[in-house]
XYZ file of C-alpha atoms in Angstrom:
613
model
C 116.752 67.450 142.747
C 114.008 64.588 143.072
C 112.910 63.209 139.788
C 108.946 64.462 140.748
C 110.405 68.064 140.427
C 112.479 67.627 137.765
C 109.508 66.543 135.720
C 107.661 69.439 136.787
C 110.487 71.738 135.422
C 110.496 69.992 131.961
C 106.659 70.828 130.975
C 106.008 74.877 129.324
C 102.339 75.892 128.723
C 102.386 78.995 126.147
C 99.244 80.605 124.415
C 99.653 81.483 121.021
C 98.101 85.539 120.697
C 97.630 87.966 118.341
C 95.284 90.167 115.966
C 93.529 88.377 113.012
C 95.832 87.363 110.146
C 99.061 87.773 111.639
C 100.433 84.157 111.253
C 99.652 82.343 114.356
C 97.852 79.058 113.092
C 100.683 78.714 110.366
C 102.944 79.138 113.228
C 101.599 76.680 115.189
C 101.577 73.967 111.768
C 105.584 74.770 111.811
C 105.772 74.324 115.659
C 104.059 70.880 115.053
C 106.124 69.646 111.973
C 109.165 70.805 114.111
C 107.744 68.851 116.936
C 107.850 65.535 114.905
C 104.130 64.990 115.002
C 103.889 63.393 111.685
C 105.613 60.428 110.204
C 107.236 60.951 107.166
C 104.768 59.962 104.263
C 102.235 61.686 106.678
C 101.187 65.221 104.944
C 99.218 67.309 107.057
C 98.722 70.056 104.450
C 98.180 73.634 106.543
C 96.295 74.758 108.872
C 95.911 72.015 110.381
C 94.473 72.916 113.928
C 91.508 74.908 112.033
C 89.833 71.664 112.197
C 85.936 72.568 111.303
C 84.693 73.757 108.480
C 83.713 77.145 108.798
C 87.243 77.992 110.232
C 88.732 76.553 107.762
C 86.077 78.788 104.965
C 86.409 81.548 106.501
C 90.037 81.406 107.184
C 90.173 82.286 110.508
C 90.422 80.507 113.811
C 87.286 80.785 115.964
C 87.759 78.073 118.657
C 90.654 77.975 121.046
C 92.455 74.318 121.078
C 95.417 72.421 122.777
C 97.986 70.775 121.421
C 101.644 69.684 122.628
C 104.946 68.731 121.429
C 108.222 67.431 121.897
C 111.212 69.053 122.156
C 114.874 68.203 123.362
C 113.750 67.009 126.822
C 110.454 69.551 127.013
C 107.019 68.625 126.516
C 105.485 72.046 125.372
C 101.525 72.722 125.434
C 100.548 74.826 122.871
C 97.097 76.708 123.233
C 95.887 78.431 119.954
C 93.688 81.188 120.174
C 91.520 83.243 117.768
C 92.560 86.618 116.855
C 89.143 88.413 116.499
C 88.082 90.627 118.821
C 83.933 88.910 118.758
C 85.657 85.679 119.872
C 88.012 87.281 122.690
C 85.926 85.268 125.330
C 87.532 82.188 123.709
C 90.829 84.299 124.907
C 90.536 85.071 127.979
C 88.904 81.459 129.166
C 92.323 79.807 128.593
C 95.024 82.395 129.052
C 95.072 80.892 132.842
C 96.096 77.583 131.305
C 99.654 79.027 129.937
C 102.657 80.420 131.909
C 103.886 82.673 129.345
C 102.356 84.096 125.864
C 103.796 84.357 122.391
C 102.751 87.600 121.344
C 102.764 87.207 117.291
C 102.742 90.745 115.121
C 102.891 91.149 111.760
C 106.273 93.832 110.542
C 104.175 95.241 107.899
C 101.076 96.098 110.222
C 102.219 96.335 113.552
C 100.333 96.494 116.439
C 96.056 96.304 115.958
C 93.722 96.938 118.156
C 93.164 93.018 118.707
C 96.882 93.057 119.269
C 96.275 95.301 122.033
C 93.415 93.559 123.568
C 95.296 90.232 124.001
C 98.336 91.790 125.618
C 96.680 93.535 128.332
C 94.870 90.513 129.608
C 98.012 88.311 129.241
C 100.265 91.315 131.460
C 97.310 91.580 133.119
C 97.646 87.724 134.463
C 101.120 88.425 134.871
C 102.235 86.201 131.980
C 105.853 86.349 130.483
C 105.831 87.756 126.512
C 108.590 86.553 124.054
C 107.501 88.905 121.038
C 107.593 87.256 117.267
C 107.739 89.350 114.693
C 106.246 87.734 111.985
C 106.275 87.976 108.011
C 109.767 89.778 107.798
C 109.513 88.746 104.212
C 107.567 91.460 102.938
C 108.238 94.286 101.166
C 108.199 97.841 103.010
C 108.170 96.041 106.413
C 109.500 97.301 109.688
C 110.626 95.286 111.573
C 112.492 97.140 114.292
C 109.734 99.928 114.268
C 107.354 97.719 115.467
C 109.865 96.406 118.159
C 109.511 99.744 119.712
C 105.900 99.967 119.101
C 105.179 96.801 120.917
C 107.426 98.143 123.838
C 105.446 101.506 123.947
C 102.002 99.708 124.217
C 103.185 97.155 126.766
C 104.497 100.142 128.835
C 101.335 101.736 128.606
C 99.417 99.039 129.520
C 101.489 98.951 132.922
C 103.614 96.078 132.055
C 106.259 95.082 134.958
C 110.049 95.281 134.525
C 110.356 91.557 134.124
C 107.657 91.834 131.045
C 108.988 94.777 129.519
C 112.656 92.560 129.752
C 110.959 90.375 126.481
C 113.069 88.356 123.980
C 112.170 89.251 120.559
C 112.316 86.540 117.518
C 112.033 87.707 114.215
C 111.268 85.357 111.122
C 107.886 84.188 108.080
C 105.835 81.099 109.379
C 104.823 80.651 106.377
C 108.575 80.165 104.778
C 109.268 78.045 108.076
C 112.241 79.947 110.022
C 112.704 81.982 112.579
C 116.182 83.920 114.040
C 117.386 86.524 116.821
C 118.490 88.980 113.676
C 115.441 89.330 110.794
C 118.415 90.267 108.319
C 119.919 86.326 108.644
C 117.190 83.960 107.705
C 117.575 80.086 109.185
C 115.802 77.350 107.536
C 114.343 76.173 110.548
C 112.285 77.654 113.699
C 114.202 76.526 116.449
C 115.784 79.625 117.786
C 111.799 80.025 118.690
C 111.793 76.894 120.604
C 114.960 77.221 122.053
C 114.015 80.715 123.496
C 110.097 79.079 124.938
C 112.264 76.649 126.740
C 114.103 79.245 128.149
C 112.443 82.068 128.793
C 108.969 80.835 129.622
C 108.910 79.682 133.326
C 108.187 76.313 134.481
C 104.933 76.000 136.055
C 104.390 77.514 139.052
C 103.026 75.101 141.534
C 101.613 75.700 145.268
C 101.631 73.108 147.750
C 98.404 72.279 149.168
C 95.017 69.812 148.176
C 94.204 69.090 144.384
C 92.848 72.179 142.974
C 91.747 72.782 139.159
C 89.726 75.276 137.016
C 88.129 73.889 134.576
C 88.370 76.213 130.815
C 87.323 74.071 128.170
C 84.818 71.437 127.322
C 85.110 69.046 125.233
C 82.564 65.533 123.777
C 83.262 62.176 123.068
C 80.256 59.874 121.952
C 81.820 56.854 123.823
C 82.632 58.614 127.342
C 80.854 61.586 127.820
C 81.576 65.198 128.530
C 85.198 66.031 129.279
C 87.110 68.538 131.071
C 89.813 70.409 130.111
C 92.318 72.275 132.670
C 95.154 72.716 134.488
C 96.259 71.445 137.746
C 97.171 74.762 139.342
C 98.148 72.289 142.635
C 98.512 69.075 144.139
C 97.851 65.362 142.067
C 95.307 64.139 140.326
C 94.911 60.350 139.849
C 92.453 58.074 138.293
C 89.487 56.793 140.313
C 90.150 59.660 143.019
C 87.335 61.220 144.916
C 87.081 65.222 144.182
C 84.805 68.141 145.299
C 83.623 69.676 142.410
C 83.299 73.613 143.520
C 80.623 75.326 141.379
C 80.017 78.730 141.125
C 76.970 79.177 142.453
C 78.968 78.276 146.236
C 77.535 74.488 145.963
C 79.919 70.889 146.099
C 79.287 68.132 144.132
C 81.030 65.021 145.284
C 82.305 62.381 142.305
C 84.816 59.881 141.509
C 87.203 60.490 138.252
C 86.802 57.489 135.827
C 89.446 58.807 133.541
C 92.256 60.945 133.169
C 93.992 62.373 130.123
C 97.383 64.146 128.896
C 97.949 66.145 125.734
C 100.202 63.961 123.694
C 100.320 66.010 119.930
C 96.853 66.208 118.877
C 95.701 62.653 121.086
C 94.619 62.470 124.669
C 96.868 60.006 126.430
C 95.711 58.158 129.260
C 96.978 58.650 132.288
C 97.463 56.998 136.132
C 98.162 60.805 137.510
C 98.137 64.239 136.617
C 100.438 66.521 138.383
C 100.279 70.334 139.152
C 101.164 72.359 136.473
C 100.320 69.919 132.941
C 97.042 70.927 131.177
C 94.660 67.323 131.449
C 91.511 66.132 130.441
C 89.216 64.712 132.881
C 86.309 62.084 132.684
C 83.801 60.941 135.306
C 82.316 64.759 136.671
C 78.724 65.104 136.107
C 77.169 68.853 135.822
C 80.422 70.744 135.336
C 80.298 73.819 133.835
C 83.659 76.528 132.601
C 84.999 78.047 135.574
C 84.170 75.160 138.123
C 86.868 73.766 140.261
C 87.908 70.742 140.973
C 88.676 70.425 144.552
C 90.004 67.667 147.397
C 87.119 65.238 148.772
C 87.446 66.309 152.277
C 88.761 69.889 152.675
C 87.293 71.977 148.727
C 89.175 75.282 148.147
C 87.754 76.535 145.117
C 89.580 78.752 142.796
C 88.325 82.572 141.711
C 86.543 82.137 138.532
C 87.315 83.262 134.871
C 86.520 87.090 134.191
C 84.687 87.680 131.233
C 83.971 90.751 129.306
C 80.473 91.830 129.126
C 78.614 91.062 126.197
C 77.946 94.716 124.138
C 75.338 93.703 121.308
C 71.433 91.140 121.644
C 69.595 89.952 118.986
C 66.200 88.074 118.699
C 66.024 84.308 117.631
C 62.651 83.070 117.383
C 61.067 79.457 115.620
C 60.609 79.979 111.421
C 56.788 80.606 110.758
C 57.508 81.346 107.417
C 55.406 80.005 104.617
C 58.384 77.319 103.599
C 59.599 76.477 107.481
C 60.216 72.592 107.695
C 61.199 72.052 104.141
C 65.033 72.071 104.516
C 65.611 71.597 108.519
C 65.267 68.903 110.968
C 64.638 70.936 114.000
C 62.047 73.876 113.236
C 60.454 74.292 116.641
C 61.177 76.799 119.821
C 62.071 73.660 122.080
C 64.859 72.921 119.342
C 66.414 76.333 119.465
C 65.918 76.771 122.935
C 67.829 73.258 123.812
C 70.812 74.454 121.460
C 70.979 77.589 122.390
C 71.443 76.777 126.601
C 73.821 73.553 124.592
C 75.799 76.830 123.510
C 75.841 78.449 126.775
C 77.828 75.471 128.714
C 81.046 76.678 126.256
C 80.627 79.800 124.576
C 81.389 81.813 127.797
C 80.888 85.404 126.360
C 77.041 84.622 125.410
C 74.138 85.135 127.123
C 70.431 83.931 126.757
C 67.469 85.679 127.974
C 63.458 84.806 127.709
C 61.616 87.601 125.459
C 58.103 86.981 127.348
C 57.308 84.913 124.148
C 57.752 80.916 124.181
C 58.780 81.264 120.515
C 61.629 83.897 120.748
C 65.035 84.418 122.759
C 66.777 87.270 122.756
C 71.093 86.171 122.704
C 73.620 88.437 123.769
C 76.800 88.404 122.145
C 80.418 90.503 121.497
C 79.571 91.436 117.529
C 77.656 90.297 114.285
C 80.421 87.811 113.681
C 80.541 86.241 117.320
C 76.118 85.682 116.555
C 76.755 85.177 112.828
C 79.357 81.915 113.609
C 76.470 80.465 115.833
C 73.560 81.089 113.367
C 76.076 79.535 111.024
C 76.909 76.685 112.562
C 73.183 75.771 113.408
C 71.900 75.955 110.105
C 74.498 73.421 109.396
C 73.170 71.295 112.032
C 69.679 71.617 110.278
C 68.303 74.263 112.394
C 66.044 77.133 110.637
C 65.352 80.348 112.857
C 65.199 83.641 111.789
C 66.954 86.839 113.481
C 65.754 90.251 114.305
C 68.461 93.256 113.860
C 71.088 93.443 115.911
C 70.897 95.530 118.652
C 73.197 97.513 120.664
C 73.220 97.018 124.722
C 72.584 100.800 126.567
C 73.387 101.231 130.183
C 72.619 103.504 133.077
C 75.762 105.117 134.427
C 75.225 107.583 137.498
C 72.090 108.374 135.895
C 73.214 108.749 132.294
C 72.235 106.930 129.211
C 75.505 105.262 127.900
C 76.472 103.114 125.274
C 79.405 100.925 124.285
C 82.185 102.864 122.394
C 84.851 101.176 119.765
C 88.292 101.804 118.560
C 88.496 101.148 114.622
C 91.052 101.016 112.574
C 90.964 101.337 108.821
C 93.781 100.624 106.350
C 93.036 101.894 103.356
C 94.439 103.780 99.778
C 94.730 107.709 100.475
C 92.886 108.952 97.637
C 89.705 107.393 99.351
C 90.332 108.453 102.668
C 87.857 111.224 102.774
C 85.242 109.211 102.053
C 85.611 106.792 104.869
C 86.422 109.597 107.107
C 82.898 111.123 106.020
C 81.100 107.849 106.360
C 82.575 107.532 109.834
C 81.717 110.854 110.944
C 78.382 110.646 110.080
C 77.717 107.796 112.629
C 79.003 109.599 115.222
C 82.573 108.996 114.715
C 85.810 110.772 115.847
C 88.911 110.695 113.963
C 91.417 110.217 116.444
C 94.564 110.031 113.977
C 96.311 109.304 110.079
C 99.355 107.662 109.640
C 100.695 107.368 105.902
C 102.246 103.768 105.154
C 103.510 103.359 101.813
C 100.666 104.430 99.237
C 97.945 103.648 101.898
C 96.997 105.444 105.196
C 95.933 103.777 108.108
C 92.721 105.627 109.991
C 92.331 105.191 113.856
C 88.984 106.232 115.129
C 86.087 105.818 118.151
C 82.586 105.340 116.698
C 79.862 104.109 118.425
C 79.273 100.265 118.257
C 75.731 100.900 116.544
C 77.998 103.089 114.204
C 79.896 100.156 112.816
C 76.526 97.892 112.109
C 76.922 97.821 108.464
C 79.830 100.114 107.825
C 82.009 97.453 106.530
C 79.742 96.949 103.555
C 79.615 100.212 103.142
C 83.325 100.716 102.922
C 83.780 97.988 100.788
C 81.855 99.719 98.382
C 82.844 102.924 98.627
C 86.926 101.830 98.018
C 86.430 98.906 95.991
C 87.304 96.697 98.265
C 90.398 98.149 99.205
C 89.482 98.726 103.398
C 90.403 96.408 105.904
C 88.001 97.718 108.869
C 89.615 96.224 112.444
C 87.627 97.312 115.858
C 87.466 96.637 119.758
C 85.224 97.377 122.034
C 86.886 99.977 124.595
C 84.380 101.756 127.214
C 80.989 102.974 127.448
C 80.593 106.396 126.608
C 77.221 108.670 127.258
C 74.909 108.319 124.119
C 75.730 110.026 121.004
C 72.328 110.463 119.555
C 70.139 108.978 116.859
C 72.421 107.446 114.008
C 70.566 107.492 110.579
C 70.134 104.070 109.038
C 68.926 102.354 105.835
C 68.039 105.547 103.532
C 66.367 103.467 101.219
C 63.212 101.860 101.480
C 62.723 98.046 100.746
C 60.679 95.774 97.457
C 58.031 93.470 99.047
C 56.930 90.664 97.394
C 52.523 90.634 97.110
C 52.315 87.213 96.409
C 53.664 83.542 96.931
C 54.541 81.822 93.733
C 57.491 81.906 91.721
C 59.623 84.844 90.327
C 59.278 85.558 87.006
C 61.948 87.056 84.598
C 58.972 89.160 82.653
C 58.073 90.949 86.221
C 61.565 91.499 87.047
C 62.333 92.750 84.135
C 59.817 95.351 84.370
C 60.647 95.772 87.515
C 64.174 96.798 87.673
C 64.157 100.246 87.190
C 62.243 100.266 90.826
C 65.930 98.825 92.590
C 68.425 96.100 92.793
C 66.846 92.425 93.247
C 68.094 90.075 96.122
C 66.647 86.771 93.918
C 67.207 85.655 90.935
C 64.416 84.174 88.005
C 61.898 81.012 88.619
C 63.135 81.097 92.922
C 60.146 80.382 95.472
C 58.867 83.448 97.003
C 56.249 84.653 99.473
C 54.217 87.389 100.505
C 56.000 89.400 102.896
C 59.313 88.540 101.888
C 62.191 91.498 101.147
C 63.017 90.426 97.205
C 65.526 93.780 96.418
C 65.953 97.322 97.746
C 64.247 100.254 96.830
C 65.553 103.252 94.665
C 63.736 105.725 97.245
C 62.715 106.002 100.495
C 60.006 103.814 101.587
C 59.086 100.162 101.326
C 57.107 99.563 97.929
C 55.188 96.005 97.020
C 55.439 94.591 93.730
C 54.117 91.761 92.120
C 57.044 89.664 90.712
C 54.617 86.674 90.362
C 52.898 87.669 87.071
C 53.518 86.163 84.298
C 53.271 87.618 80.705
C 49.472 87.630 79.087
C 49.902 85.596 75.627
C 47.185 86.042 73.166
C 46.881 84.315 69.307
C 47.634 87.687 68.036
C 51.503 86.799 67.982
C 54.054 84.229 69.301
C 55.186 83.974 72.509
C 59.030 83.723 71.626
C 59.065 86.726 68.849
C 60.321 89.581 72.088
C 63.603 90.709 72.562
C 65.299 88.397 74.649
C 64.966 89.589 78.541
C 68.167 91.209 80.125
C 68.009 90.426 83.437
C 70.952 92.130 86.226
C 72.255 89.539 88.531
C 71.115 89.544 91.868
C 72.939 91.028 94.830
C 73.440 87.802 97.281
C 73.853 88.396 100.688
C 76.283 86.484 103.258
C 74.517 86.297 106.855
C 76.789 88.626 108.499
C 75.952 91.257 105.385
C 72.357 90.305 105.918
C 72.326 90.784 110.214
C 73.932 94.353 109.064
C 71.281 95.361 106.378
C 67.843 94.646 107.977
C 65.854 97.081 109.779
C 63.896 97.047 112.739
C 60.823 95.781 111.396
C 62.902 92.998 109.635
C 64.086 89.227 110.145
C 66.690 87.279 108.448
C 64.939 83.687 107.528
C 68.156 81.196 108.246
C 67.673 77.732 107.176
C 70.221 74.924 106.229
C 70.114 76.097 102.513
C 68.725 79.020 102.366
C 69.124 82.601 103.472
C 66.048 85.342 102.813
C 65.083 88.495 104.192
C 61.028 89.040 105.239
C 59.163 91.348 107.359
C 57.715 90.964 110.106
C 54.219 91.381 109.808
C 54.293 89.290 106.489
C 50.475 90.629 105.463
C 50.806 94.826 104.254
C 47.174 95.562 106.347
C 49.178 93.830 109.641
C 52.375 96.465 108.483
C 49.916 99.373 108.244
C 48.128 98.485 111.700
C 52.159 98.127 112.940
C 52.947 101.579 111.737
C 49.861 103.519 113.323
C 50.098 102.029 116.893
C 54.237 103.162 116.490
C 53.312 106.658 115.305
C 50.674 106.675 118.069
C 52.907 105.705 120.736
C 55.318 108.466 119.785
C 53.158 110.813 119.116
C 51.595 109.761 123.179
């Protein structure tokens, strides 16, 4: 065997998979403290590849990343990937990077619908499983139950004989082993490493001219824009001259400054790159995801990367609120509009479309969370905008009005299962089937996705904050008919000023209050919700009339009920149609549109009038 091949055979490229909260970034911390990536007085700590902030808040992974590691005589690339179904774009972009998956499920849960999601676009690129069964440590799990669960769903999702033939590893991440039989605990994880090596193939490599997708993007401040992919054939070397193939049909010619290798959490340079190792590539100008890199003189480029359709819009337009430009740097519709196209180069399940007004875009995403992540992260840059409801996308199939149906699943304790059920129902829902686990039952429905908008709030309420709600999207459906929203009606503010604890306290009989005492308010802005039906507007900005008669201080003392505080995705969920959430770097508020009540009225007439027409 020639020593080129040889080093061919010694590479693996797995993606890590799995629904939300099923162990795969603490996985993937063990995988790297097996792989010797830290020196000894180095501590990591956990999670260590949820590297920004709001992963690491939220506790979830939202990015995709690479990382490799040593092992014996392997170098193995690692590709983490989040579990939510909002962020599955993030998925499928670099499942064509790997050779093989590690399909993580939890023995408690089993399989969830994310679970399900992952697995048939992995089969579905013909990708070798090993199956982990993860968290064996807790009480009342099963594992062997969900052994034959997971090979149910992978024969129903038309998984070949070779797939179905999956090694299964049993073990807890987060107690650091992993073994062939969940009864006999190890202390360390390498009967999974010892099974990647060997059942995950070796790269699969074509002869023919350089050819490359490109799936990720990365920055550097000193070089420039980098891409990320794999060398699906031929070499890549530094200072070579390359076709890039876009995929609009077009060919760019360039030269590659730089080349790059994933050594641990570093890029390496490199003199070549050869077919099959994931690399990182500098010196292409006007790349985009999906591109390929190509020979000079004879370009093949590659099919592009399928993505799922976006299934939900909402509006972003500039703040014109009374306080824009007090806490953000970039207030104006050139701002968003640069960030938002910024967004588009990497975040391959969005979409951006013009509204007809320079000051508003309207951005298609997968779910609340998928938007709510990149409102989040651009109020941290210092960008204020405010957000119109989220809206559902409708279709025209043969003719028919359809809409975009989801499968939810809800765990949740029995004795509240009717009410959930009810809630459900009432949106449209189906109940599709309930299956008793321990002292909890776990719901599986289809509900409309304008059905779920707000739900989880709901839910939360409803079972004190006993439901986990999970969901993916699965076809469209024809239209289910009008779903009733918000019953009650919303407190305006009448004036700008500041709120004061003698109005509120008068006041709170009318609803609950989304501010608290002495906060800056305006007129137009949604301060609490109604008791009733109806919006009502009340003056919180009056203060109490003092007169020499008697002191000021001789009252009771004022009582005042905290306010309810929103988070943005509970925000996004609560606002109606005529409604905006106001996001800027420190503050979150909810206004109307029409901020003046005579601009509401006029609103309200020309609506009745055009239904009424």
């Amino acid at each position: 065997m020639c020593p080129e091949k040889k080093i061919k055979m010694q590479i693996r490229n797995i993606a890590i998979i799995a629904h939300v909260d099923h162990g795969k970034t603490t996985l993937v911390d063990k995988m790297l403290l097996a792989g010797r990536l830290f020196k000894d007085h180095e501590t990591p700590g956990e999670l260590i590849m949820d590297s920004n902030d709001l992963e690491r808040e939220r506790g979830i992974t939202i990015l995709a990343k690479n990382v490799s590691i040593r092992y014996k005589e392997y170098k193995i690339n690692i590709i983490d990937t989040p579990g939510h179904s909002d962020f599955g774009g993030e998925v499928e972009r670099v499942l064509n990077m790997a050779d093989g998956v590690l399909l993580l499920v939890d023995a408690f849960e089993g399989a969830m619908p994310q679970t399900r999601f992952v697995l048939q676009k992995a089969l579905a690129l013909g990708l070798k499983p090993i199956v982990v069964i993860n968290k064996v440590d807790k009480e009342n799990c099963t594992p062997l139950e969900v052994h034959e669960q997971i090979f149910e769903l992978m024969a129903n999702l038309d998984a070949t004989e070779d797939q179905l033939d999956f090694p299964v590893i049993f073990g807890s991440a987060k107690n650091g082993w992993m073994s062939e039989d969940w009864k006999k605990p190890t202390d360390n994880i390498f009967a999974l490493l010892d099974s990647i090596v060997t059942h995950i193939p070796p790269p699969k490599v074509s002869e023919g001219t350089t050819q490359m997708i490109i799936t990720s993007l990365d920055y550097s401040n000193y070089i420039g824009r980098i891409a990320i992919g794999r060398v699906q054939r031929g070499v890549i070397t530094e200072g070579q001259m390359v076709s890039l193939c876009k995929k609009d049909g077009s060919i760019v010619k360039s030269r590659l400054k730089a080349i790059y290798v994933f050594e641990g959490f570093e890029k390496a340079k490199v003199a070549e790159i050869k077919a099959g190792e994931i690399g990182a590539i500098v010196g292409i100008d006007g790349f985009e995801i999906g591109d390929t890199i190509a020979d000079f003189e004879f370009p093949e480029a590659l099919p592009p990367i399928s993505i799922d359709e976006p299934t939900m819009s909402m509006v972003f337009t500039i703040n014109d609120s009374p306080f824009f430009g007090q806490e953000g740097k970039f207030v104006t519709s050139r701002h968003v509009r640069e960030r938002l196209e910024k967004e588009l180069e990497k975040n391959l399940a969005l979409r951006l479309e013009d509204t007809g007004s320079a000051d508003s875009f309207r951005v298609f995403g997968r779910g609340v969370l998928h938007l709510a992540v990149l409102i989040e992260t651009m109020r941290r840059e210092g960008y204020e905008l405010q957000i119109g409801q989220p809206q559902v996308i409708l279709k025209l199939i043969d003719g028919e009005k359809c809409e975009p149906i989801e499968e939810l699943t809800i765990d949740l304790p029995e004795a509240v299962s009717g009410r959930a059920i009810e809630a459900v129902t009432r949106r449209k829902g189906i109940l599709l089937s309930m299956e008793p686990k321990a002292d909890r039952v776990i719901l599986k429905l289809e509900i409309p996705s304008r059905g779920i908008i707000g739900l989880r709030n709901y839910l939360l309420t409803a079972t004190a904050g006993e439901a986990i709600m999970n969901h993916r999207f699965l076809n469209f459906q024809p239209y289910k008919g009008e779903i009733q929203g918000r019953q009650n009606g919303s407190l305006i503010s009448m004036e700008n000023g500041k709120s004061i604890p003698f109005s509120i306290n008068n006041l709170q009989d009318r609803g609950v209050f989304f501010i608290g005492s002495n906060e800056d308010i305006y007129e137009g802005q949604v301060v609490g919700e109604n008791n009733r039906p109806g919006d009502m507007v009340i003056n919180l900005t009056k203060t109490k009339k003092l007169t020499n008669m008697r002191a000021s201080g001789s009252d009771d003392k004022l009582k005042l009920i905290p306010p309810r505080r929103f988070s943005l995705e509970e925000a996004l969920e609560y606002i109606q149609e005529d409604e905006y959430v106001e996001a800027t770097p420190a503050s979150l508020r909810l206004r109307k549109i029409y901020l003046k009540e005579h601009d509401r009225k006029r609103y309200r007439n020309s609506s009745f009038s055009q239904v009424e027409g």
